[in-house]
Amino acid sequence: MKVNVQAVNFNIDRKLVDFINIRLEKLQQFYDKIVVIDVSLHTENTSDKENKSVDIIVRIPGDDLVVKKTAKSFEEATDMGAEALERLLVKRKEKVKAH
């Protein structure tokens, strides 16, 4: 499984990339057929404090799972996205086992 991290209109530091990689690699335990995970980080142009957005696309055979989360920090948004993906991957695995 490969994790691609892309920052839109700003430079990303190594610490954040490492955090995202570690957090998203844990998804492998919920569904072992993940091919690649694409992560896009960007800031929204609002006066709201919750303006850090993370788009996560998990590519699995036959489908793509997409989660978009916005929070006060990229770490928080990544955690929220990973939790949502855990639920989606568990549902997907149960659905595949049922057939």
Short mmCIF file of C-alpha atoms in Angstrom, two decimals:
data_model
loop_
_atom_site.label_atom_id
_atom_site.label_comp_id
_atom_site.label_asym_id
_atom_site.label_seq_id
_atom_site.Cartn_x
_atom_site.Cartn_y
_atom_site.Cartn_z
CA MET A 1 0.00 0.00 0.00
CA LYS A 2 1.28 3.44 -0.92
CA VAL A 3 0.26 6.76 0.64
CA ASN A 4 0.54 9.86 -1.57
CA VAL A 5 0.32 13.20 0.28
CA GLN A 6 -0.19 16.43 -1.64
CA ALA A 7 -0.42 19.94 -0.18
CA VAL A 8 -2.26 22.54 -2.24
CA ASN A 9 -0.77 26.08 -2.22
CA PHE A 10 1.54 25.60 0.78
CA ASN A 11 4.60 23.64 1.83
CA ILE A 12 4.08 20.65 4.08
CA ASP A 13 6.54 19.72 6.81
CA ARG A 14 7.98 16.23 7.26
CA LYS A 15 6.35 15.79 10.69
CA LEU A 16 2.85 16.15 9.23
CA VAL A 17 3.62 13.76 6.36
CA ASP A 18 4.92 11.17 8.85
CA PHE A 19 1.80 11.58 11.02
CA ILE A 20 -0.49 11.07 8.01
CA ASN A 21 1.47 8.01 6.82
CA ILE A 22 1.42 6.35 10.24
CA ARG A 23 -2.27 7.09 10.80
CA LEU A 24 -3.41 5.88 7.38
CA GLU A 25 -1.20 2.78 7.30
CA LYS A 26 -3.28 1.50 10.21
CA LEU A 27 -6.21 1.18 7.78
CA GLN A 28 -4.47 -1.89 6.32
CA GLN A 29 -5.62 -3.92 9.35
CA PHE A 30 -9.27 -3.26 8.48
CA TYR A 31 -9.02 -4.14 4.78
CA ASP A 32 -5.89 -5.73 3.37
CA LYS A 33 -6.56 -5.09 -0.33
CA ILE A 34 -5.90 -1.33 -0.29
CA VAL A 35 -3.85 -0.41 -3.37
CA VAL A 36 -3.09 3.27 -2.77
CA ILE A 37 -4.28 6.16 -0.60
CA ASP A 38 -4.25 9.70 -2.02
CA VAL A 39 -4.37 12.57 0.48
CA SER A 40 -4.93 16.20 -0.47
CA LEU A 41 -4.44 18.97 2.12
CA HIS A 42 -5.73 22.50 1.62
CA THR A 43 -6.95 25.51 3.56
CA GLU A 44 -10.36 27.02 2.99
CA ASN A 45 -10.63 30.77 2.43
CA THR A 46 -12.95 31.52 5.34
CA SER A 47 -12.70 33.46 8.58
CA ASP A 48 -13.76 30.30 10.43
CA LYS A 49 -11.08 28.65 12.60
CA GLU A 50 -11.98 25.25 11.16
CA ASN A 51 -10.46 25.90 7.75
CA LYS A 52 -8.03 22.97 7.32
CA SER A 53 -9.44 20.41 4.88
CA VAL A 54 -8.24 16.90 4.17
CA ASP A 55 -9.52 14.83 1.24
CA ILE A 56 -8.65 11.13 1.45
CA ILE A 57 -9.22 8.74 -1.44
CA VAL A 58 -8.68 5.04 -0.74
CA ARG A 59 -8.32 3.00 -3.90
CA ILE A 60 -9.34 -0.63 -3.56
CA PRO A 61 -10.04 -3.14 -6.33
CA GLY A 62 -13.33 -2.24 -7.98
CA ASP A 63 -14.04 0.96 -6.06
CA ASP A 64 -12.74 4.17 -4.52
CA LEU A 65 -13.69 5.36 -1.03
CA VAL A 66 -13.67 9.14 -0.61
CA VAL A 67 -13.75 11.06 2.67
CA LYS A 68 -13.55 14.84 3.10
CA LYS A 69 -13.07 16.34 6.55
CA THR A 70 -12.50 19.89 7.82
CA ALA A 71 -11.12 20.80 11.25
CA LYS A 72 -8.91 23.27 13.14
CA SER A 73 -5.75 21.33 12.27
CA PHE A 74 -4.67 18.90 9.58
CA GLU A 75 -3.95 16.27 12.24
CA GLU A 76 -7.48 16.48 13.63
CA ALA A 77 -9.01 16.34 10.15
CA THR A 78 -6.82 13.34 9.27
CA ASP A 79 -7.92 11.52 12.44
CA MET A 80 -11.58 12.19 11.68
CA GLY A 81 -11.12 11.00 8.10
CA ALA A 82 -9.27 7.85 9.19
CA GLU A 83 -12.03 6.98 11.67
CA ALA A 84 -14.67 7.38 8.95
CA LEU A 85 -12.61 5.22 6.59
CA GLU A 86 -12.24 2.53 9.26
CA ARG A 87 -16.02 2.26 9.43
CA LEU A 88 -16.35 2.21 5.63
CA LEU A 89 -13.66 -0.46 5.24
CA VAL A 90 -15.22 -2.69 7.91
CA LYS A 91 -18.60 -2.42 6.14
CA ARG A 92 -16.92 -3.19 2.83
CA LYS A 93 -15.14 -6.24 4.25
CA GLU A 94 -18.37 -7.58 5.77
CA LYS A 95 -20.18 -7.02 2.47
CA VAL A 96 -17.50 -8.94 0.56
CA LYS A 97 -17.58 -11.81 3.08
CA ALA A 98 -21.38 -12.05 2.79
CA HIS A 99 -21.14 -12.88 -0.93
#
